[in-house]
């Protein structure tokens, strides 16, 4: 059984804390990235997400948005929590959105 609440670390040493998942599946937390191409000092950033509730909660899918406090950017993550060898593992994919100044530059704003 996967429980998203708690602290998580990825392969790049970024860390995330999910404070609690409530009864409708929504959660809040904090994300501290260790990777950035922004010249500003990296700061811990808030996240807001949802876990898909199944009955019983087994290996749920989830998604969350990070509002980077040190840059005019956003990131969205979607993934699933797996249990392998009694260890909880999050597997995610993400999209990152830069702010662009014109609609003509919109094409290069999402990676």
Coordinates of C-alpha atoms in Angstrom, one line a residue:
X1 CA 0.0 0.0 0.0
X2 CA 1.4 3.4 -1.0
X3 CA 1.1 6.4 1.2
X4 CA 2.1 9.7 -0.5
X5 CA 2.4 11.6 2.9
X6 CA 6.0 12.1 3.9
X7 CA 9.3 13.1 2.5
X8 CA 10.6 12.0 -1.0
X9 CA 13.9 12.4 -2.7
X10 CA 14.6 12.0 -6.5
X11 CA 17.7 10.9 -8.4
X12 CA 18.9 14.6 -8.5
X13 CA 18.7 15.1 -4.8
X14 CA 15.6 17.3 -5.0
X15 CA 13.2 16.7 -2.2
X16 CA 9.5 17.0 -1.7
X17 CA 7.3 16.9 1.4
X18 CA 3.7 16.0 1.1
X19 CA 2.0 17.2 4.3
X20 CA -1.2 15.1 4.2
X21 CA -3.7 13.6 1.7
X22 CA -7.2 14.4 2.8
X23 CA -10.4 12.4 2.3
X24 CA -11.1 13.7 -1.2
X25 CA -7.5 13.0 -2.3
X26 CA -6.2 16.6 -2.3
X27 CA -2.8 17.4 -0.8
X28 CA -0.4 20.2 -0.2
X29 CA 3.3 20.2 0.3
X30 CA 6.7 21.8 -0.4
X31 CA 9.2 21.1 -3.1
X32 CA 12.9 22.0 -2.9
X33 CA 14.7 21.5 -6.2
X34 CA 18.4 20.9 -6.5
X35 CA 18.3 21.7 -10.3
X36 CA 17.7 25.1 -11.9
X37 CA 18.8 27.1 -14.9
X38 CA 17.5 30.3 -13.2
X39 CA 20.1 32.7 -11.9
X40 CA 18.0 33.4 -8.7
X41 CA 18.8 31.6 -5.5
X42 CA 16.7 28.4 -5.3
X43 CA 13.9 28.5 -2.7
X44 CA 11.5 26.0 -1.4
X45 CA 8.3 26.2 -3.3
X46 CA 4.7 25.2 -2.6
X47 CA 2.9 22.4 -4.3
X48 CA -0.8 21.4 -4.6
X49 CA -2.1 18.1 -5.9
X50 CA -4.5 15.3 -6.0
X51 CA -4.3 11.5 -5.5
X52 CA -6.7 9.3 -7.3
X53 CA -8.6 7.4 -4.6
X54 CA -9.2 3.7 -5.0
X55 CA -10.7 1.3 -2.6
X56 CA -8.6 0.0 -1.1
X57 CA -5.8 2.5 -1.7
X58 CA -3.1 0.4 -3.4
X59 CA -0.7 1.9 -5.9
X60 CA -2.5 5.2 -6.7
X61 CA -2.0 7.7 -9.5
X62 CA -1.5 11.3 -8.6
X63 CA -0.7 14.7 -10.0
X64 CA 0.6 18.0 -8.6
X65 CA 1.7 21.5 -9.6
X66 CA 4.7 23.3 -8.2
X67 CA 4.6 27.1 -8.1
X68 CA 8.3 28.0 -8.2
X69 CA 8.8 30.9 -5.8
X70 CA 12.2 32.0 -7.2
X71 CA 11.2 32.1 -10.9
X72 CA 8.2 33.0 -13.0
X73 CA 7.7 29.4 -13.9
X74 CA 5.4 26.4 -13.1
X75 CA 5.9 22.7 -13.2
X76 CA 3.2 20.0 -13.3
X77 CA 3.9 16.3 -12.4
X78 CA 1.8 13.2 -12.9
X79 CA 2.7 9.7 -11.9
X80 CA 2.0 6.7 -9.9
X81 CA 3.1 5.3 -6.5
X82 CA 4.4 1.7 -6.7
X83 CA 5.5 -0.8 -4.0
X84 CA 8.4 -2.9 -4.9
X85 CA 10.3 -5.1 -2.4
X86 CA 8.3 -3.3 0.4
X87 CA 9.6 0.1 -0.7
X88 CA 7.4 2.9 -1.9
X89 CA 8.6 4.4 -5.2
X90 CA 7.1 7.4 -7.1
X91 CA 7.4 7.3 -10.9
X92 CA 6.5 10.7 -12.5
X93 CA 6.6 12.6 -15.8
X94 CA 6.6 16.4 -15.8
X95 CA 6.1 19.5 -17.9
X96 CA 7.8 22.8 -17.1
X97 CA 6.4 26.1 -18.2
X98 CA 8.5 29.3 -18.7
X99 CA 6.8 32.7 -18.9
X100 CA 7.0 34.0 -22.4
X101 CA 6.5 37.7 -23.3
X102 CA 4.6 37.2 -26.6
X103 CA 2.1 34.8 -28.0
X104 CA 4.6 34.2 -30.9
X105 CA 7.1 32.8 -28.4
X106 CA 4.5 30.5 -26.8
X107 CA 5.9 27.5 -28.6
X108 CA 9.1 27.6 -26.7
X109 CA 7.6 28.1 -23.2
X110 CA 6.9 24.4 -22.3
X111 CA 9.5 21.7 -22.0

